[in-house]
Structure formats: structure tokens, C-alpha cells
PDB file of C-alpha atoms in Angstrom:
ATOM      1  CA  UNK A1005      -1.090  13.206  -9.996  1.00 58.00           C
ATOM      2  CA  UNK A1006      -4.363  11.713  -9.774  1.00 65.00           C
ATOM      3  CA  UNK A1007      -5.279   8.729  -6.929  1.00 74.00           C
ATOM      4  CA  UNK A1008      -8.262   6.277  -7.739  1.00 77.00           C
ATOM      5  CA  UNK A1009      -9.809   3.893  -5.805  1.00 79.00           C
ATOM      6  CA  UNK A1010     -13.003   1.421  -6.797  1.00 80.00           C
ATOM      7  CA  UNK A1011     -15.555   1.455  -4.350  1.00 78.00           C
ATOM      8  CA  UNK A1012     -17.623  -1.322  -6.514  1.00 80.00           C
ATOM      9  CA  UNK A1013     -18.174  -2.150 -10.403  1.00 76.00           C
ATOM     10  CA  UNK A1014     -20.011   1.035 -11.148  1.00 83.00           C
ATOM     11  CA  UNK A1015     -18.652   3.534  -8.358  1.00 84.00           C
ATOM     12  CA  UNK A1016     -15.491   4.795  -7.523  1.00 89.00           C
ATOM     13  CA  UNK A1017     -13.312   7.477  -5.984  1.00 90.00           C
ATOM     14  CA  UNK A1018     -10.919   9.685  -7.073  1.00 89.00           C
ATOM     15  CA  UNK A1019      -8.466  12.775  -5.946  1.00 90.00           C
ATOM     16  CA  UNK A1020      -5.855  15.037  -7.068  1.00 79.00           C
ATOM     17  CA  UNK A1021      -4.015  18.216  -7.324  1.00 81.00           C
ATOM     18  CA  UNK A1022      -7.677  19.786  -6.259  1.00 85.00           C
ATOM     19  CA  UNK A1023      -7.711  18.391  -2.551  1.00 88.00           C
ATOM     20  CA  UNK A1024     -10.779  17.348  -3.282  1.00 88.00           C
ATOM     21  CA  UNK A1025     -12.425  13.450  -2.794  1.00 89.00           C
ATOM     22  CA  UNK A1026     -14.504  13.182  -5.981  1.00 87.00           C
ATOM     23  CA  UNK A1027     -17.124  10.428  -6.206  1.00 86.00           C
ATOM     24  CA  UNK A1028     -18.015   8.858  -9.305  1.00 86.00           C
ATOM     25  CA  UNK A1029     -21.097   6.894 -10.899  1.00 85.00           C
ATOM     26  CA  UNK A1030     -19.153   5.634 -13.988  1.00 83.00           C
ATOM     27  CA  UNK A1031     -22.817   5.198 -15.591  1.00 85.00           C
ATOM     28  CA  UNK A1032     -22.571   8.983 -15.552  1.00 82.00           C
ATOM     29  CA  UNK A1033     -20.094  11.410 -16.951  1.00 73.00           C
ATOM     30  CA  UNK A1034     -19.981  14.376 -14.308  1.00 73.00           C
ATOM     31  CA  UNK A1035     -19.008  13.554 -10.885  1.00 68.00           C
ATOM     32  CA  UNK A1036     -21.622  12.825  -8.910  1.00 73.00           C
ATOM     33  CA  UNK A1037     -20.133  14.205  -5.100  1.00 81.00           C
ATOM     34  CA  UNK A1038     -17.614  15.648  -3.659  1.00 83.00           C
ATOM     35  CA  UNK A1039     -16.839  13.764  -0.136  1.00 81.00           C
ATOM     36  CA  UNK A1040     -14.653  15.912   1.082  1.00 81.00           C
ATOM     37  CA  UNK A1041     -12.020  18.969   0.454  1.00 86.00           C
ATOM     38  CA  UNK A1042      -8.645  18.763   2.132  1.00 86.00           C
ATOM     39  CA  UNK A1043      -6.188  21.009   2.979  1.00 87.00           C
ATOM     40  CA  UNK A1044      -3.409  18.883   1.854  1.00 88.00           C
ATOM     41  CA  UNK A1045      -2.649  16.914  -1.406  1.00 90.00           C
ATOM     42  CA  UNK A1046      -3.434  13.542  -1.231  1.00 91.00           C
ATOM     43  CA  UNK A1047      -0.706  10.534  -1.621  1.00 89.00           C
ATOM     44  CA  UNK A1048      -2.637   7.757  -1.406  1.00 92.00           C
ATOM     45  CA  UNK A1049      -5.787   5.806  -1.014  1.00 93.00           C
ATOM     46  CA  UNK A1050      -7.004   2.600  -0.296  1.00 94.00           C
ATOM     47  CA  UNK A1051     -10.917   1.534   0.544  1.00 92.00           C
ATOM     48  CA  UNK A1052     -11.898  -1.576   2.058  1.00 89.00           C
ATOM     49  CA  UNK A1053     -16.021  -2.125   2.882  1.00 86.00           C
ATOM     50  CA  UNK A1054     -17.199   1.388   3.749  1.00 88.00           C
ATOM     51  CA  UNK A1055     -14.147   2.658   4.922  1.00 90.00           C
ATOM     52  CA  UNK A1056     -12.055   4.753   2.761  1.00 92.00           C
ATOM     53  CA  UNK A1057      -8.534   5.555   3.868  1.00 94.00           C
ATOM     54  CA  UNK A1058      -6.565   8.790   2.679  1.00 93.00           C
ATOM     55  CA  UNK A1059      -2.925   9.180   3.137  1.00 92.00           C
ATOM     56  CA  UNK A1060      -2.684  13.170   2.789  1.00 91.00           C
ATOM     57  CA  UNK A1061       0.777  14.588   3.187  1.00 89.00           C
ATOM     58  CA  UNK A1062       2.074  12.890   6.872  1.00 91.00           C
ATOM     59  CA  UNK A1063      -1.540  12.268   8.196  1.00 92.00           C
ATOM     60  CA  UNK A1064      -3.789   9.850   7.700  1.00 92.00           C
ATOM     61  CA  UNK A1065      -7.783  10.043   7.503  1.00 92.00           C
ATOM     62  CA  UNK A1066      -9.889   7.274   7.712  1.00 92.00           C
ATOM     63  CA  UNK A1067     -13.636   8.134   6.505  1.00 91.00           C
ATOM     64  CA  UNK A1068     -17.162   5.351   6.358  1.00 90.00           C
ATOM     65  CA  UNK A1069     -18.337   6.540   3.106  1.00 87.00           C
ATOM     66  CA  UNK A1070     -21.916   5.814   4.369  1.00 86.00           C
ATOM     67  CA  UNK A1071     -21.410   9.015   6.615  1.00 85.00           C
ATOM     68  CA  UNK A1072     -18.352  10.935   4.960  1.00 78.00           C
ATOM     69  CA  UNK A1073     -18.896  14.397   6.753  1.00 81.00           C
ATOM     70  CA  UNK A1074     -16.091  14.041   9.085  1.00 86.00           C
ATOM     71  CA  UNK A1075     -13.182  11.136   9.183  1.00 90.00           C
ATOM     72  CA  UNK A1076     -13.803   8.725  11.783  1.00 90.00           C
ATOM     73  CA  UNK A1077      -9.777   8.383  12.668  1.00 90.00           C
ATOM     74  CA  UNK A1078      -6.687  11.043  12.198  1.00 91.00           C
ATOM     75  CA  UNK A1079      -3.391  10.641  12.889  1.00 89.00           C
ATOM     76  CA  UNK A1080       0.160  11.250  11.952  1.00 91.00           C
ATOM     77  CA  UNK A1081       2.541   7.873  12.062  1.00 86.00           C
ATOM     78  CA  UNK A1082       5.902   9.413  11.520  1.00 83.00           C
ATOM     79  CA  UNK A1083       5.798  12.781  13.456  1.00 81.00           C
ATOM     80  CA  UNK A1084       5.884  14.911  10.120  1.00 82.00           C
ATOM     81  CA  UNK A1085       7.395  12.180   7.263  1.00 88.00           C
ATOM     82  CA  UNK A1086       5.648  12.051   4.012  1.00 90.00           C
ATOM     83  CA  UNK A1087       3.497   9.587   3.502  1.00 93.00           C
ATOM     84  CA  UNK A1088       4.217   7.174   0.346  1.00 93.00           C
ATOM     85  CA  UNK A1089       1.114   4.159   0.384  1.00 95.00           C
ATOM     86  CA  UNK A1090      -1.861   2.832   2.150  1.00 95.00           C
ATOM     87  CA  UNK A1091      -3.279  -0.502   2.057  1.00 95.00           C
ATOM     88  CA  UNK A1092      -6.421  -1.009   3.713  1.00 92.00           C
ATOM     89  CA  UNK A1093      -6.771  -4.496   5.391  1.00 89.00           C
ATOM     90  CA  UNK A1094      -9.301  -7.055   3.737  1.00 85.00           C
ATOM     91  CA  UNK A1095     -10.356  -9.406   6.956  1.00 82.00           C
ATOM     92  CA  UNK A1096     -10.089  -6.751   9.973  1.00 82.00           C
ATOM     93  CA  UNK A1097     -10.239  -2.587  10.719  1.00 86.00           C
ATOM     94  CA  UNK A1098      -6.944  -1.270  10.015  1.00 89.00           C
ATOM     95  CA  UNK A1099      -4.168  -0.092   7.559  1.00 93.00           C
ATOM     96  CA  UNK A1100      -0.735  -0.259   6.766  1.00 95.00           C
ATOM     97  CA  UNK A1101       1.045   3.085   5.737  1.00 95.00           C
ATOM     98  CA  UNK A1102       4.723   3.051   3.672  1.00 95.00           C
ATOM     99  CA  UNK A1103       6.636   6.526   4.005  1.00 93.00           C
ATOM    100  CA  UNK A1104       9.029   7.621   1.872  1.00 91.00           C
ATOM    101  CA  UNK A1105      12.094   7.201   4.337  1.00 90.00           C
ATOM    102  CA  UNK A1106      11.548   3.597   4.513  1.00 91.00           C
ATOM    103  CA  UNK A1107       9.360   2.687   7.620  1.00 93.00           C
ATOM    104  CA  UNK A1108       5.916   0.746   7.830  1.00 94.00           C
ATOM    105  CA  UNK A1109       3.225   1.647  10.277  1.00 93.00           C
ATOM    106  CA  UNK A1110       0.509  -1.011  10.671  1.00 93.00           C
ATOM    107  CA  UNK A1111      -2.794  -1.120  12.763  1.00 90.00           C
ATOM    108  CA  UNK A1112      -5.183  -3.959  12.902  1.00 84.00           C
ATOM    109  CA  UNK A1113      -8.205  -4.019  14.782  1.00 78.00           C
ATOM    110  CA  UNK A1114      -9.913  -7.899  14.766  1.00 66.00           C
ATOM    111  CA  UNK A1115     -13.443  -7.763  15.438  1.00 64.00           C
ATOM    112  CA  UNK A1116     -13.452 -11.124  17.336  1.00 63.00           C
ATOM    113  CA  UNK A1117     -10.119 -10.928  19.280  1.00 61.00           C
ATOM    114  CA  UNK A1118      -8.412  -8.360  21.998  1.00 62.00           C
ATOM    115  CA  UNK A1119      -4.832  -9.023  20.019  1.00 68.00           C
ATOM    116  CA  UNK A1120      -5.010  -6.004  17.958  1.00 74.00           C
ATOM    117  CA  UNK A1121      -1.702  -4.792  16.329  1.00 80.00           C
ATOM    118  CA  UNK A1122      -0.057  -1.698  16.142  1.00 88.00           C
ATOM    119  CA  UNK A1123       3.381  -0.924  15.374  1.00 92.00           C
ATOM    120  CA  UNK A1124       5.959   1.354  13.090  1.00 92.00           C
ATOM    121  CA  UNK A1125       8.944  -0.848  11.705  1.00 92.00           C
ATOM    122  CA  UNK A1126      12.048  -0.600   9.273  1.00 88.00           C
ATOM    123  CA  UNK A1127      11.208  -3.001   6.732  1.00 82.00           C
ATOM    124  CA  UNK A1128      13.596  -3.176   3.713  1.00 68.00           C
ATOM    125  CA  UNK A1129      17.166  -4.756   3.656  1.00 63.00           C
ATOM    126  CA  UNK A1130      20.805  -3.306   4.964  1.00 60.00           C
ATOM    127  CA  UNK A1131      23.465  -1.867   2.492  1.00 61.00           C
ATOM    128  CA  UNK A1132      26.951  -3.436   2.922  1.00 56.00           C
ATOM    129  CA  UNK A1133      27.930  -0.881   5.453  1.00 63.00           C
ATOM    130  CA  UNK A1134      25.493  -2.210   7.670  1.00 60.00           C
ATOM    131  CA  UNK A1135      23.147   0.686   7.582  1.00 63.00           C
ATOM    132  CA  UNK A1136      19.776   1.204   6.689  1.00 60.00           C
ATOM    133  CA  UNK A1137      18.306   1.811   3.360  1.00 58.00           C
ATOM    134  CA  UNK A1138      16.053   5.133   3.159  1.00 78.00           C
ATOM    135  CA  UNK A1139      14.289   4.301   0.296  1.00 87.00           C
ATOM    136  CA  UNK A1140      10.838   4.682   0.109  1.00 91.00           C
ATOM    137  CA  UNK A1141       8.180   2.362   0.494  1.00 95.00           C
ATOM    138  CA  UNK A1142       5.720   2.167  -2.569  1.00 95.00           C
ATOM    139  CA  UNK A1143       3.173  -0.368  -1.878  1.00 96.00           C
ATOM    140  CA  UNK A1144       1.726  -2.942   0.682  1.00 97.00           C
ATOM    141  CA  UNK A1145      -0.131  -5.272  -0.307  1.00 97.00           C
ATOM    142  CA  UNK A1146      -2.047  -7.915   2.396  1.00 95.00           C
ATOM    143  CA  UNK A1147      -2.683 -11.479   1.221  1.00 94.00           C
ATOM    144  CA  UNK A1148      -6.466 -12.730   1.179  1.00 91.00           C
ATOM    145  CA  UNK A1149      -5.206 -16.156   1.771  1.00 89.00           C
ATOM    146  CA  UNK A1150      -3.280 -15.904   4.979  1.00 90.00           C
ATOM    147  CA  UNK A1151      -4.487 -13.502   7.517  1.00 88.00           C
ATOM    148  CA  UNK A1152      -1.860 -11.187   8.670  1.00 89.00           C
ATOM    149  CA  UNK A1153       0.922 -11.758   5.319  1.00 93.00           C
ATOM    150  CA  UNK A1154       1.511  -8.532   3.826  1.00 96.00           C
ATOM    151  CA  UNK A1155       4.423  -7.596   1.422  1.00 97.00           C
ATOM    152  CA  UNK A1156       5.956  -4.764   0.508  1.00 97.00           C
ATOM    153  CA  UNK A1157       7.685  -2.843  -2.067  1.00 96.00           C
ATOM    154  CA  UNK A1158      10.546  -0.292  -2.226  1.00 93.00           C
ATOM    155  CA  UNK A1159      11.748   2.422  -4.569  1.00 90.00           C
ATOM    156  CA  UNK A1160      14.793   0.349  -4.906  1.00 88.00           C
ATOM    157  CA  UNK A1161      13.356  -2.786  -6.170  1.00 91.00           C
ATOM    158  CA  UNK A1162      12.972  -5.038  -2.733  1.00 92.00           C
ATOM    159  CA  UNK A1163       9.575  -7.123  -2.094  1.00 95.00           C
ATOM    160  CA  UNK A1164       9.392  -8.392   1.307  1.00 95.00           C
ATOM    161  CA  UNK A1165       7.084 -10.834   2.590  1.00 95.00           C
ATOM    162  CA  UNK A1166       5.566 -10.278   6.501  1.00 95.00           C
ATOM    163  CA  UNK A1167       3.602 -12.046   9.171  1.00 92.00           C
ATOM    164  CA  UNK A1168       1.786  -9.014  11.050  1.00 90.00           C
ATOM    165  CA  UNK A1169       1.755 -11.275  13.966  1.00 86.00           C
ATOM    166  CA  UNK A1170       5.529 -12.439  14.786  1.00 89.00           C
ATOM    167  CA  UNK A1171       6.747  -9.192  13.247  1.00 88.00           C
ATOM    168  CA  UNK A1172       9.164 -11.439  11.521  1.00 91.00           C
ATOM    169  CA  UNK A1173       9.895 -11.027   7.696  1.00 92.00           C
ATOM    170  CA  UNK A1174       8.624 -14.402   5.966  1.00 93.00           C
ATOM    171  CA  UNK A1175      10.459 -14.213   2.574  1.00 93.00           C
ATOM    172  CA  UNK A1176      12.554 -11.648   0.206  1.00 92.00           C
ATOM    173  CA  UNK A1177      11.764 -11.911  -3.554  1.00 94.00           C
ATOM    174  CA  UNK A1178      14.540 -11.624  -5.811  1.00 91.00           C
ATOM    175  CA  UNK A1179      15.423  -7.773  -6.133  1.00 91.00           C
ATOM    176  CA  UNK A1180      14.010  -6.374  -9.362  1.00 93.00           C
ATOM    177  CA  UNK A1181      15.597  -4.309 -12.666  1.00 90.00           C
ATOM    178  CA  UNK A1182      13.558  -1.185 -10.987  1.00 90.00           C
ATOM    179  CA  UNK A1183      11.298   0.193  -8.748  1.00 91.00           C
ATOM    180  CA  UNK A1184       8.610  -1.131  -7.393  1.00 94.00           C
ATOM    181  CA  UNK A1185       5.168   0.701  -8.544  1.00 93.00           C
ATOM    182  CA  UNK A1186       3.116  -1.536  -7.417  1.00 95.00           C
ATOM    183  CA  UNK A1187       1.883  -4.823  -6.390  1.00 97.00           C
ATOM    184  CA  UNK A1188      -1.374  -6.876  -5.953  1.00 96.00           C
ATOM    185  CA  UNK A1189      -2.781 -10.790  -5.363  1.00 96.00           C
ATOM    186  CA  UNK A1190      -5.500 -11.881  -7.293  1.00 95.00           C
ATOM    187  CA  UNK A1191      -8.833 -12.465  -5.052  1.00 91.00           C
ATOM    188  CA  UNK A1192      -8.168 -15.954  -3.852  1.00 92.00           C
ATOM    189  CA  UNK A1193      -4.518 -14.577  -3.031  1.00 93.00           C
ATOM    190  CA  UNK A1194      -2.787 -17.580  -4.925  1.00 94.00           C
ATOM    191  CA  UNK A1195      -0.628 -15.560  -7.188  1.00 96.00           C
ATOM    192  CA  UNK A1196       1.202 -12.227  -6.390  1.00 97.00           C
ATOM    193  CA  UNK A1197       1.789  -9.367  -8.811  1.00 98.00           C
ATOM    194  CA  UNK A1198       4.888  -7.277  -8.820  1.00 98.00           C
ATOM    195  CA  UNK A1199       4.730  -4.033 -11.199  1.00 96.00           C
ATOM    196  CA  UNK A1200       8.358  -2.570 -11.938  1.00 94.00           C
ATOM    197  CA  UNK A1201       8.731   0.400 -13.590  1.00 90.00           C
ATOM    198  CA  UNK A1202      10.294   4.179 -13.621  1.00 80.00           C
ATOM    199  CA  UNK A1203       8.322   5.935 -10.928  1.00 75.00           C
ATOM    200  CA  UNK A1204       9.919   9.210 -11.228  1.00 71.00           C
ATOM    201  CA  UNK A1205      11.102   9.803  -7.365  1.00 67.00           C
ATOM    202  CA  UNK A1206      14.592   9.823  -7.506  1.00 63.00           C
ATOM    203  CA  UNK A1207      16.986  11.135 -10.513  1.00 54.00           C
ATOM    204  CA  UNK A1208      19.443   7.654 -10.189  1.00 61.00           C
ATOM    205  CA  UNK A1209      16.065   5.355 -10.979  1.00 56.00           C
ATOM    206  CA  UNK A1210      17.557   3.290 -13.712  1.00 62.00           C
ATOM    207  CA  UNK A1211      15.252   3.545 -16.467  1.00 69.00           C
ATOM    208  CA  UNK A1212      14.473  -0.237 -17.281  1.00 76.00           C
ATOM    209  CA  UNK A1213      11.758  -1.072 -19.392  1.00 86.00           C
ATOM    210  CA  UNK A1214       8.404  -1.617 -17.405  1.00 90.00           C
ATOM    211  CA  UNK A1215       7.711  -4.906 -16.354  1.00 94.00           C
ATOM    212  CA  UNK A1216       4.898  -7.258 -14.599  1.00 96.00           C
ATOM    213  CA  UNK A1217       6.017 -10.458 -12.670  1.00 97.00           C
ATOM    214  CA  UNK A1218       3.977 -12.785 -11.610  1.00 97.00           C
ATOM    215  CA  UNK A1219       4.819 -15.238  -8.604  1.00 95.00           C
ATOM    216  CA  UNK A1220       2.630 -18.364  -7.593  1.00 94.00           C
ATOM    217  CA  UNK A1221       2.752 -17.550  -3.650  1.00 92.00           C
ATOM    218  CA  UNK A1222       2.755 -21.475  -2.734  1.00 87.00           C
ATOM    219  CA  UNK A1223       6.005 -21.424  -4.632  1.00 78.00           C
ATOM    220  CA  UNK A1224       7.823 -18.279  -2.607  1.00 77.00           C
ATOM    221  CA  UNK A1225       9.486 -19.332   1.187  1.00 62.00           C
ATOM    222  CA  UNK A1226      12.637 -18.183   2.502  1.00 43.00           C
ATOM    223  CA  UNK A1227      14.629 -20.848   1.145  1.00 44.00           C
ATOM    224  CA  UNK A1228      13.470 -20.252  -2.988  1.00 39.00           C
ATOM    225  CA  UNK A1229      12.009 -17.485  -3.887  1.00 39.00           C
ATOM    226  CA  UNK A1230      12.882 -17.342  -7.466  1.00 40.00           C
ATOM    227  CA  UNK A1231       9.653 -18.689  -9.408  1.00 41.00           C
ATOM    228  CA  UNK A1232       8.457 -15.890 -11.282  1.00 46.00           C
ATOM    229  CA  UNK A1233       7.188 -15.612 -14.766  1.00 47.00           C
ATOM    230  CA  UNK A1234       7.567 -11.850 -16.223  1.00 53.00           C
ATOM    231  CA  UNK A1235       5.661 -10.508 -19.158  1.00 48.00           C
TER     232      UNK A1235
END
């Protein structure tokens, strides 16, 4: 599987089966770098500013690209759980990391403010018995409009909306015909994207034809959330 991450219009960042952090110059057609070799597979990536973030295996590495010798933060959220997403956060230091059992660690460090975050949570819904779904979580996605709304997506089809701050859940989408594969708001963060397709992690995936919906976040609380267009 291959992970790739723009770092601006002409540069960007890949990594694969290798273990290696490739950096490109899409001007050029060889690599032009490699940043770093791992000892584990990577799972995901995210890069906001200078800092890249790496999800390899259960730990994640964050790295300043403008000094990429070393990662300037390590750790492991889940004591040994595969890692499933990143999302680097746009306004502040920090991440969010999705595992594949179904738990969200965030960290957010605010430049201007002692109130930094940091907490692991169990984000996505209850099955009629009351217990907890395990399904993993595929994408987080943080809002450019509202500082501290993220959502997230789960293998089963769930999109939750988030305030960081309350640690309360804001809104649930309507559940989708599949999984989620991924998600993303335009730059002004007025209109959410929701990708649902196959994503090959589980043999019972029902194997609905890919789909993109789009939502018009002004539109989504917890009392409607069902204005989407699909396409």
C-alpha cells in the first residue's frame, strides 16, 4: 500500500512497503530524498506546516521536515494496537490518531493558551446489546471553520461530529451503504466530504458501489443531519 501526503503544489511525500519516507519534487521524475527509513510499515500520514506525522504500526512519529534527522515526538497511544489514521491539526501542534479497535487519541498543543488537550476516547455508536462497536476508525478529519470540530469515520459506515473541548459528540451523520475511506472539508470548511467505498479490512464489507457525499456543514446539528447530496 502506498501513503502520500502534499507538502505544497510541487512537493510531496510518500511511503510504502519499503519503510522508507520518500520526498518528491514532482517537477522531477526520481525522488529527490529519502527522509527517513523505518523499521516498521507505515499506516498513515498526515503533514501540517513543517511537521509531518507518521502513524507506523502502534507508534507514532512526529518529524519538522526542515530538520528530518530524528522525529521530534514518539509515542505509542494504545499500548501495542494498530494504528488505522492520523490527522494533523490545522490551527495548533497536535494530532488525532484512529486505531483499528475503535478508539481516538487526540493531542492539541495551542500556542497562545495553557488548555492543551490530551485524551484517548471510544468514539463510534453502541450495538443493540449495549456494547461497544470494535470497528476501526478510518479517518479524522478537523474542521478549518470551528476550532476544535473534528469528525470521524468508521469501517462500519458511522461519521461522528466532535468538539475537542467538551469531549461531547456534536452530531451523527446518517450511517452510510459502506465504509468509510475517507473524508475531507474544503479550505474554508463550509462543506464536508464523506468517501464510501470497499476498503478491503474485513471479509463481511458489503460491497456497495463507491460513493462521494457531500454535506453543507451549516446544514448538519444533532437534530437533522440528513442534507447530503451524493454523486
Amino acid at each position: 500500500m502506498l501513503f502520500l501526503v502534499l507538502v505544497n503544489a510541487d512537493q510531496l511525500i510518500t511511503s510504502g512497503f519499503d519503510k522508507k519516507l520518500l520526498f518528491w519534487d514532482i517537477r522531477v521524475e526520481k525522488a529527490s530524498s529519502c527522509l527517513r527509513s523505518l523499521s516498521t510499515e507505515v499506516n498513515c500520514m498526515s503533514v501540517s506546516a513543517f511537521n509531518l506525522t507518521v502513524g507506523a504500526g502502534a507508534s507514532v512519529h512526529v518529524y519538522d521536515l526542515r530538520k528530518s534527522e530524528k522525529p521530534i515526538q514518539s509515542k505509542e497511544p494504545y499500548n501495542g494496537t494498530q494504528l488505522r489514521c492520523v490527522s494533523s491539526i490545522p490551527y495548533a501542534k497536535g494530532f488525532a490518531v484512529g486505531s483499528v479497535d475503535g478508539r481516538v487519541a487526540l493531542q492539541i498543543s495551542y500556542p497562545s493558551s495553557s488548555n492543551d488537550i490530551g485524551y484517548i476516547f471510544r468514539c463510534h455508536p453502541k450495538s443493540k446489546d449495549a456494547k461497544h462497536h470494535f470497528a476501526s476508525v478510518n479517518d479524522i478529519a478537523f474542521s478549518p471553520l470551528v476550532s476544535g470540530t473534528f469528525v470521524t469515520g468508521d469501517n462500519e459506515g458511522h461519521v461522528i461530529m466532535w468538539d475537542a473541548g467538551s469531549r461531547k459528540r456534536l452530531a451523527e451523520l446518517p450511517t452510510y451503504p459502506n465504509s468509510i475511506a475517507s473524508m475531507s472539508y474544503n479550505h474554508v470548511g463550509q462543506l464536508l466530504a464523506v468517501a464510501s467505498s470497499h476498503t478491503y479490512q474485513e471479509a463481511n464489507e458489503i460491497e456497495e458501489p463507491p460513493q462521494v457525499f457531500i454535506h453543507k456543514v451549516d446544514s448538519i446539528d444533532t437534530r437533522s443531519v440528513s442534507s447530503a447530496s451524493k454523486s
